[in-house]
PDB file of N, CA and C in Angstrom:
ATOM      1  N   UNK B  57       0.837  -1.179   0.000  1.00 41.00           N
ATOM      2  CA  UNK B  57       0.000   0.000   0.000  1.00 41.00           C
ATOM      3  C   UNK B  57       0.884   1.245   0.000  1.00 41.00           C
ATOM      4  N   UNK B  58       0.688   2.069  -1.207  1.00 42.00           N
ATOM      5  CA  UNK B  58       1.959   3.517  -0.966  1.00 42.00           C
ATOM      6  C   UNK B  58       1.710   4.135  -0.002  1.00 42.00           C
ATOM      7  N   UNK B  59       0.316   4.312  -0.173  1.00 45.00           N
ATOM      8  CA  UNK B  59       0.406   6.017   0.769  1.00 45.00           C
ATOM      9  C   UNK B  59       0.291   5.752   2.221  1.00 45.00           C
ATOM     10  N   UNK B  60       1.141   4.352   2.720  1.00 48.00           N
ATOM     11  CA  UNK B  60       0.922   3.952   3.805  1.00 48.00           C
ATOM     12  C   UNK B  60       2.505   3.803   4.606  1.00 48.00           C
ATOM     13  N   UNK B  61       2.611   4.943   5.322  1.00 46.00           N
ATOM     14  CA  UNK B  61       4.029   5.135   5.743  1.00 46.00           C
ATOM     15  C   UNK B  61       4.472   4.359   7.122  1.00 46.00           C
ATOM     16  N   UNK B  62       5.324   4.097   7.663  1.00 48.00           N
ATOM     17  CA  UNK B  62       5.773   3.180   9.104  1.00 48.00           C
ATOM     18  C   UNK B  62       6.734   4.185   9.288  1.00 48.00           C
ATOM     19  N   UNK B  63       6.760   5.065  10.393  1.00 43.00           N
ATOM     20  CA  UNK B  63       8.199   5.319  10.903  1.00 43.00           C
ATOM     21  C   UNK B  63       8.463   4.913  12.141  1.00 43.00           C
ATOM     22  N   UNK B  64       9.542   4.749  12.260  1.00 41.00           N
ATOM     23  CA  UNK B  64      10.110   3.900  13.325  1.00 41.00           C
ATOM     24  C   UNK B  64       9.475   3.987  14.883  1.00 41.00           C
ATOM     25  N   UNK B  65       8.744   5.772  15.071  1.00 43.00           N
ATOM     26  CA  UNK B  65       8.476   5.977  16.364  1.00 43.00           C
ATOM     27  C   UNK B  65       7.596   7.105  15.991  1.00 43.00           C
ATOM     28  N   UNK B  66       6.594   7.376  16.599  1.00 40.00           N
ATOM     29  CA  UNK B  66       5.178   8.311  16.137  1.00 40.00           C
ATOM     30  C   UNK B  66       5.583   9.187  17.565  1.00 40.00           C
ATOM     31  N   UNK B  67       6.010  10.004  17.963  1.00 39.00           N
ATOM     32  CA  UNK B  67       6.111  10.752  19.075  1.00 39.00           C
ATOM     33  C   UNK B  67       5.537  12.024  18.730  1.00 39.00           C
ATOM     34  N   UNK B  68       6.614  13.011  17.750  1.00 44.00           N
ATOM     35  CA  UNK B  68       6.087  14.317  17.312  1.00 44.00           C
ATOM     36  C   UNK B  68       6.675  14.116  16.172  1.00 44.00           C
ATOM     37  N   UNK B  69       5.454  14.964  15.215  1.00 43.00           N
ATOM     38  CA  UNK B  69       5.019  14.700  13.449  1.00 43.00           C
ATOM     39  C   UNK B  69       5.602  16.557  13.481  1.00 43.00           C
ATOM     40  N   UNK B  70       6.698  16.528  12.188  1.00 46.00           N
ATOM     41  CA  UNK B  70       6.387  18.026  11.643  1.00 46.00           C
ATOM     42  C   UNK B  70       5.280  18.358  11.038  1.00 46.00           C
ATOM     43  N   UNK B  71       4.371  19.672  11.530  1.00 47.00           N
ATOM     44  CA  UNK B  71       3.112  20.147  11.102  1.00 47.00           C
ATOM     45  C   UNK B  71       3.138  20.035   9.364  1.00 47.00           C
ATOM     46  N   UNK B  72       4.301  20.452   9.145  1.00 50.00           N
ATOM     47  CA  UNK B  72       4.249  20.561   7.162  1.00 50.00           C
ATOM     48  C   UNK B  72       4.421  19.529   6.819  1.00 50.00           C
ATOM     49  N   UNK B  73       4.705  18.359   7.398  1.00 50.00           N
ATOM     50  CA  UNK B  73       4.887  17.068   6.466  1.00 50.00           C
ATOM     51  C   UNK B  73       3.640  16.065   7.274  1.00 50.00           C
ATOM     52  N   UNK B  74       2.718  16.391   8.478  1.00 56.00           N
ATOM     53  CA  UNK B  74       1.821  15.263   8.766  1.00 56.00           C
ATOM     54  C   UNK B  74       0.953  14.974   8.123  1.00 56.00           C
ATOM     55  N   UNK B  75       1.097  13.320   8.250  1.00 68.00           N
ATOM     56  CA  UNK B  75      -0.177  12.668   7.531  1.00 68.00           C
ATOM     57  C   UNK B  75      -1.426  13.216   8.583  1.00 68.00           C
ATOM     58  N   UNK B  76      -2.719  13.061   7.282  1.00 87.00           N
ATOM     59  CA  UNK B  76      -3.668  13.014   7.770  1.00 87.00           C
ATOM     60  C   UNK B  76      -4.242  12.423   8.926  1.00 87.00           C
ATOM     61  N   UNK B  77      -4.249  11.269   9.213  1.00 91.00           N
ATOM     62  CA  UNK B  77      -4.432  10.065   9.903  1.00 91.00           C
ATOM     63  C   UNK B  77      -3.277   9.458  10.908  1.00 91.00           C
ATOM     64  N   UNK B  78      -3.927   8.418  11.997  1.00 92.00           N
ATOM     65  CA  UNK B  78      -2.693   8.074  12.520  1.00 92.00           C
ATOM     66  C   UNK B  78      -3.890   6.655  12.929  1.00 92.00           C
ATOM     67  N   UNK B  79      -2.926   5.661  12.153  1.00 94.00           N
ATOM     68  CA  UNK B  79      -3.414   4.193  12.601  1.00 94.00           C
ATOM     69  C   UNK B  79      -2.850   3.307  13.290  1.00 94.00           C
ATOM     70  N   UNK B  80      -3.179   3.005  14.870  1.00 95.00           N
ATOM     71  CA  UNK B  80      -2.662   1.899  15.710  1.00 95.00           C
ATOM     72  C   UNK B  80      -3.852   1.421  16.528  1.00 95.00           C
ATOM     73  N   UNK B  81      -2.970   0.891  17.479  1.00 94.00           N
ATOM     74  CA  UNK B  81      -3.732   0.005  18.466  1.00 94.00           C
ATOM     75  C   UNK B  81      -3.974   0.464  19.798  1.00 94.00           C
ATOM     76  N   UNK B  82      -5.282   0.548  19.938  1.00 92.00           N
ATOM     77  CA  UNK B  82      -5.603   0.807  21.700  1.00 92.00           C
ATOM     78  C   UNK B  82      -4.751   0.004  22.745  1.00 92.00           C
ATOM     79  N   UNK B  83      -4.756   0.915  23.602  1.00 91.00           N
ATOM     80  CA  UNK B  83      -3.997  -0.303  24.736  1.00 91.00           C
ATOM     81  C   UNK B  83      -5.383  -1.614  24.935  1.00 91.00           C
ATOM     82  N   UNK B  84      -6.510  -1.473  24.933  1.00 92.00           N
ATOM     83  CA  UNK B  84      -7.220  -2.618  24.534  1.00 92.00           C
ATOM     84  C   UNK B  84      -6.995  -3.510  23.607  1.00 92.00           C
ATOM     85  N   UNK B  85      -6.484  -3.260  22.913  1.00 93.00           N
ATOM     86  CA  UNK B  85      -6.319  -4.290  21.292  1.00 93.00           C
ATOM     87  C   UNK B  85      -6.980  -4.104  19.915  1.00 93.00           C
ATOM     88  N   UNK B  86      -7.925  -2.637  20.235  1.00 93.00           N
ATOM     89  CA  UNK B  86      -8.666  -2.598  18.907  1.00 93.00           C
ATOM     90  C   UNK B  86      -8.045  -1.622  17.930  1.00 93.00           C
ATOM     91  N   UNK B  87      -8.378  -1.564  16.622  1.00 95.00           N
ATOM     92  CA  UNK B  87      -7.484  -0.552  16.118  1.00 95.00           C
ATOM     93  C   UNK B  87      -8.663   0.388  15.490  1.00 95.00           C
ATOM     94  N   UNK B  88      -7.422   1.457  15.510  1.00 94.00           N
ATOM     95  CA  UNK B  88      -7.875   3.355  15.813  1.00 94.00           C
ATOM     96  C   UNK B  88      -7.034   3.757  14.399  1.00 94.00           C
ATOM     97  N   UNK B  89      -8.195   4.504  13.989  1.00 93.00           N
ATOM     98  CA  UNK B  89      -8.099   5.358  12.818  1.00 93.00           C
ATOM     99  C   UNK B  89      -7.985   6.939  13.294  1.00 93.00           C
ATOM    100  N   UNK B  90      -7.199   8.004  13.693  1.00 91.00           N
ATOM    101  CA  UNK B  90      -7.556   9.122  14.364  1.00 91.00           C
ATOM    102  C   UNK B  90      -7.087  10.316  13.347  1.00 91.00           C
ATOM    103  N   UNK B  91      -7.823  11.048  13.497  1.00 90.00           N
ATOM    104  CA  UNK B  91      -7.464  12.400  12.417  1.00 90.00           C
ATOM    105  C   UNK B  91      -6.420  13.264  12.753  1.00 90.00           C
ATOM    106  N   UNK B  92      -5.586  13.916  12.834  1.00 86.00           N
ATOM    107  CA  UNK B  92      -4.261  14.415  12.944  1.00 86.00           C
ATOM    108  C   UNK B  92      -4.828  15.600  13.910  1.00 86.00           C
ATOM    109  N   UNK B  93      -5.592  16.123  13.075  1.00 80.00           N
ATOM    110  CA  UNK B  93      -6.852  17.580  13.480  1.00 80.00           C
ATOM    111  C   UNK B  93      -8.011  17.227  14.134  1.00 80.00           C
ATOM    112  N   UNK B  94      -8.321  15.816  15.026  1.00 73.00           N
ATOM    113  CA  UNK B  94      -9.228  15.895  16.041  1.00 73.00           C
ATOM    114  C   UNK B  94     -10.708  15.770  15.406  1.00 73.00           C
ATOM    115  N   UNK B  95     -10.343  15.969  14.346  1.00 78.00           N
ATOM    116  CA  UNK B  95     -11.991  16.048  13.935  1.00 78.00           C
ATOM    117  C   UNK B  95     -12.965  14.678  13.830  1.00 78.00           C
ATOM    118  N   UNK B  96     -11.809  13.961  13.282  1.00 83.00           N
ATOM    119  CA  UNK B  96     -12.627  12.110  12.862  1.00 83.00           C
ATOM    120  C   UNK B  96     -11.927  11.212  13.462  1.00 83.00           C
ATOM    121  N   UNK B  97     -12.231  10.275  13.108  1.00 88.00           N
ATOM    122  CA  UNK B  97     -11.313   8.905  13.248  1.00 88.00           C
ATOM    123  C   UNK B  97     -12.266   7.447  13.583  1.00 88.00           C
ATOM    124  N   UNK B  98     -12.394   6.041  13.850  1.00 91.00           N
ATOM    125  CA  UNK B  98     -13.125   5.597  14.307  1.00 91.00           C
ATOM    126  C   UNK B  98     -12.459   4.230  15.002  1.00 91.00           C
ATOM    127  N   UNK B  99     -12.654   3.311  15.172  1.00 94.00           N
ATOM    128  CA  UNK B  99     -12.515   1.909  16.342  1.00 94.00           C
ATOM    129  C   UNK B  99     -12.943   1.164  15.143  1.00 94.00           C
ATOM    130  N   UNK B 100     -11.942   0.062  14.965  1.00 96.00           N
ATOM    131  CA  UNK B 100     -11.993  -1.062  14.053  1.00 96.00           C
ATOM    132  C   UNK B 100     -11.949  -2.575  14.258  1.00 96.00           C
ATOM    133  N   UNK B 101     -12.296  -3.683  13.973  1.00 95.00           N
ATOM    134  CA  UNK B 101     -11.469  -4.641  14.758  1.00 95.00           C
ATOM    135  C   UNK B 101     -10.100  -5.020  13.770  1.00 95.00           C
ATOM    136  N   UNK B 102      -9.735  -4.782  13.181  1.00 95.00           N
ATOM    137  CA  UNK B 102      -8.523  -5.140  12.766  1.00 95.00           C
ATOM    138  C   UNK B 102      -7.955  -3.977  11.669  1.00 95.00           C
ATOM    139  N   UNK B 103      -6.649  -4.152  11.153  1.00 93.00           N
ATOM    140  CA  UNK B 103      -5.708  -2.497  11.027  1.00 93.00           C
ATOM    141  C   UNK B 103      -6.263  -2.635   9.578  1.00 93.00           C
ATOM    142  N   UNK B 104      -6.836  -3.684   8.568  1.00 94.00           N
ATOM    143  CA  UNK B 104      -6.928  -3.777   7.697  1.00 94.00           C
ATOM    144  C   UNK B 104      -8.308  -2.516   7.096  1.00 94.00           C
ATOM    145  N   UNK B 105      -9.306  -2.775   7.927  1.00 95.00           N
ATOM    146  CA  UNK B 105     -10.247  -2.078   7.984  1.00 95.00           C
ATOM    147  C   UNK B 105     -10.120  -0.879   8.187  1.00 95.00           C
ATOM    148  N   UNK B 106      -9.413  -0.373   9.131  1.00 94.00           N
ATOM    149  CA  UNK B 106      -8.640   0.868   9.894  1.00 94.00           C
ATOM    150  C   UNK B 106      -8.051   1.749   8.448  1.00 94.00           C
ATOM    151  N   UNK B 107      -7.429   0.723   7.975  1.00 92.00           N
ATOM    152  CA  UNK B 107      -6.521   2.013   6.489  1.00 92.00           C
ATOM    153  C   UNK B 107      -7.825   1.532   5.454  1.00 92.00           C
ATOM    154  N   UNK B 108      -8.404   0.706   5.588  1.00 93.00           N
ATOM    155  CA  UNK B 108      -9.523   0.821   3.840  1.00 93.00           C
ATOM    156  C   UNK B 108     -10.213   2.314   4.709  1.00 93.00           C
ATOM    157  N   UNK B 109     -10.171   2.099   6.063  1.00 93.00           N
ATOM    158  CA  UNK B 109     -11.724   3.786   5.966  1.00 93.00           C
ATOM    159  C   UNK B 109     -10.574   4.882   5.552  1.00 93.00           C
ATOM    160  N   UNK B 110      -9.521   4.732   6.177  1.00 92.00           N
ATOM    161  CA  UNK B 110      -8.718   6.209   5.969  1.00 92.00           C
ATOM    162  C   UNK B 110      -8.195   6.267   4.590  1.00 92.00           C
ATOM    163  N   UNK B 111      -8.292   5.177   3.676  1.00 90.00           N
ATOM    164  CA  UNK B 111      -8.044   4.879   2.094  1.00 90.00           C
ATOM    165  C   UNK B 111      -8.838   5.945   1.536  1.00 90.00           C
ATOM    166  N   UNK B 112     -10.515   5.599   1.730  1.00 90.00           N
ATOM    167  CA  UNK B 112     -11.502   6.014   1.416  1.00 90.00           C
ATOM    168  C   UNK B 112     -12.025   7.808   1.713  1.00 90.00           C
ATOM    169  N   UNK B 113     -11.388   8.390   3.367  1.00 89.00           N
ATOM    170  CA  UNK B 113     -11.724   9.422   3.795  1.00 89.00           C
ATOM    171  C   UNK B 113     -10.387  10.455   3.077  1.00 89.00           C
ATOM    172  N   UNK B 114      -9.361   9.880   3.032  1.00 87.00           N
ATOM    173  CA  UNK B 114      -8.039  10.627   2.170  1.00 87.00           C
ATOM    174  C   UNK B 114      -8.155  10.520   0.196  1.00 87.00           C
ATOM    175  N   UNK B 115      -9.003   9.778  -0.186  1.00 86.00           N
ATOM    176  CA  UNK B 115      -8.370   9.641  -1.790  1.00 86.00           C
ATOM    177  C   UNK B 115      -7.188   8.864  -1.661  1.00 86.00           C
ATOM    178  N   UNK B 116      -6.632   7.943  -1.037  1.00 84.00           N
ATOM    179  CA  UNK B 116      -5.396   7.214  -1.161  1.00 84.00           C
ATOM    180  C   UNK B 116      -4.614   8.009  -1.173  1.00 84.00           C
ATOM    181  N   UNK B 117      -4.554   9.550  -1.077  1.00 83.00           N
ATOM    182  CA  UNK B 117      -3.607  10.493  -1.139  1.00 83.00           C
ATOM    183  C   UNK B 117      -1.721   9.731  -0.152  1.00 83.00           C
ATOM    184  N   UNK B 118      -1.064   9.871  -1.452  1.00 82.00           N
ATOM    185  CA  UNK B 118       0.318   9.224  -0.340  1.00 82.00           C
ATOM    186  C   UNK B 118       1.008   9.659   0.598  1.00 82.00           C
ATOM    187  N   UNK B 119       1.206   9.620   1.564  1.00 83.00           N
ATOM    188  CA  UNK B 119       1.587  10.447   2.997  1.00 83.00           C
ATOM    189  C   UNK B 119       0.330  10.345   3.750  1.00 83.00           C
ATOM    190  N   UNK B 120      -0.915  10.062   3.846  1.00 86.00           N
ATOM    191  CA  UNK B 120      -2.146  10.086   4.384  1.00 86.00           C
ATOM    192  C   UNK B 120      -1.740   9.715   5.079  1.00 86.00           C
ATOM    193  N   UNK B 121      -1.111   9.053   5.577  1.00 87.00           N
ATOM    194  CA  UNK B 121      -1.405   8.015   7.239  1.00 87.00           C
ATOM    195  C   UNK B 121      -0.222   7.644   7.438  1.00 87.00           C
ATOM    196  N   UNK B 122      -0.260   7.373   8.884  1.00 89.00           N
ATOM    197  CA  UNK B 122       1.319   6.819   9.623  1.00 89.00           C
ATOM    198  C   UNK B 122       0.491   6.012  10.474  1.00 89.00           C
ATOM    199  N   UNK B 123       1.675   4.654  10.283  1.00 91.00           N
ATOM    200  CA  UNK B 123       1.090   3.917  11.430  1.00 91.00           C
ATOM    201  C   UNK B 123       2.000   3.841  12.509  1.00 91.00           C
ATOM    202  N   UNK B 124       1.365   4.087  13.994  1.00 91.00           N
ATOM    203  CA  UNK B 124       1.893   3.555  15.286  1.00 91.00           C
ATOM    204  C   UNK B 124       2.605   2.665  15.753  1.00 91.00           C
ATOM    205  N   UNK B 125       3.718   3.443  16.176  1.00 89.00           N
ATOM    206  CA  UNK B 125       4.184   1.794  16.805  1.00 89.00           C
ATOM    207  C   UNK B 125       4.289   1.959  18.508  1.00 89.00           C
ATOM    208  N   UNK B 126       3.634   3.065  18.623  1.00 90.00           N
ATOM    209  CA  UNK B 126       3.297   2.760  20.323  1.00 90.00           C
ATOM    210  C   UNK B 126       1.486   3.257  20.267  1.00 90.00           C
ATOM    211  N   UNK B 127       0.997   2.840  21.986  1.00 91.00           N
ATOM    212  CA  UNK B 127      -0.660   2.318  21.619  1.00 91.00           C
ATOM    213  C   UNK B 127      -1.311   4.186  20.843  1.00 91.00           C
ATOM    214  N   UNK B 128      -2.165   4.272  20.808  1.00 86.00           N
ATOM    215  CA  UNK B 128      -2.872   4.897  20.285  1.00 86.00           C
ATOM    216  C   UNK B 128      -4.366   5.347  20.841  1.00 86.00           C
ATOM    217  N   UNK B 129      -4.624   6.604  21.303  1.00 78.00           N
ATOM    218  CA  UNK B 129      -5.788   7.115  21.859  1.00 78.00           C
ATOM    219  C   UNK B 129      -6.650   7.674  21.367  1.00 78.00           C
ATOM    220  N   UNK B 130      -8.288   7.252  20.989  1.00 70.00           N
ATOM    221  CA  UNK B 130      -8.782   8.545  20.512  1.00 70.00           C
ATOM    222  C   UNK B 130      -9.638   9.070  21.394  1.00 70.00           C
ATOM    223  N   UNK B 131      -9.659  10.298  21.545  1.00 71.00           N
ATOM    224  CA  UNK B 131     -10.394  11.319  21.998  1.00 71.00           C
ATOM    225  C   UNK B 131     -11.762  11.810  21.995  1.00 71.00           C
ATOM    226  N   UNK B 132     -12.569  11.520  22.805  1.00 66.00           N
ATOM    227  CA  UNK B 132     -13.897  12.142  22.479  1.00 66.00           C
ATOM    228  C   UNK B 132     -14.374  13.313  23.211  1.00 66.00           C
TER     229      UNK B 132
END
């Protein structure tokens, strides 16, 4: 998948280069689709599902999304 980036550690994103999206795992085990900007995101059961919605909410645009490699919170 291109527009689907891994960097080594998701801590702090430069504002001019963040993806849209940020896809990982709850400290529960479910996976989180979250919007960069707070606005969207949703609870998936697996990461596959997680990048088809953010596939779909970005245009596959490349850089859209980073995935987590520590857990992941979303906010309500």
């Amino acid at each position: 998948m291109p527009y689907v980036t891994e960097p080594p550690q998701l801590i702090r994103v430069d504002a001019a280069s963040r993806p849209e999206f940020i896809v990982g795992q709850s400290p529960e085990g479910w996976w989180l689709a979250v919007e960069t900007h707070g606005r969207g995101g949703g609870i998936f059961r697996d990461r596959d599902s997680a990048i088809a919605y953010v596939a779909e909410e970005t245009g596959s645009m490349p850089g859209s999304v980073a995935i987590a490699t520590a857990p992941v919170a979303l906010k309500m």
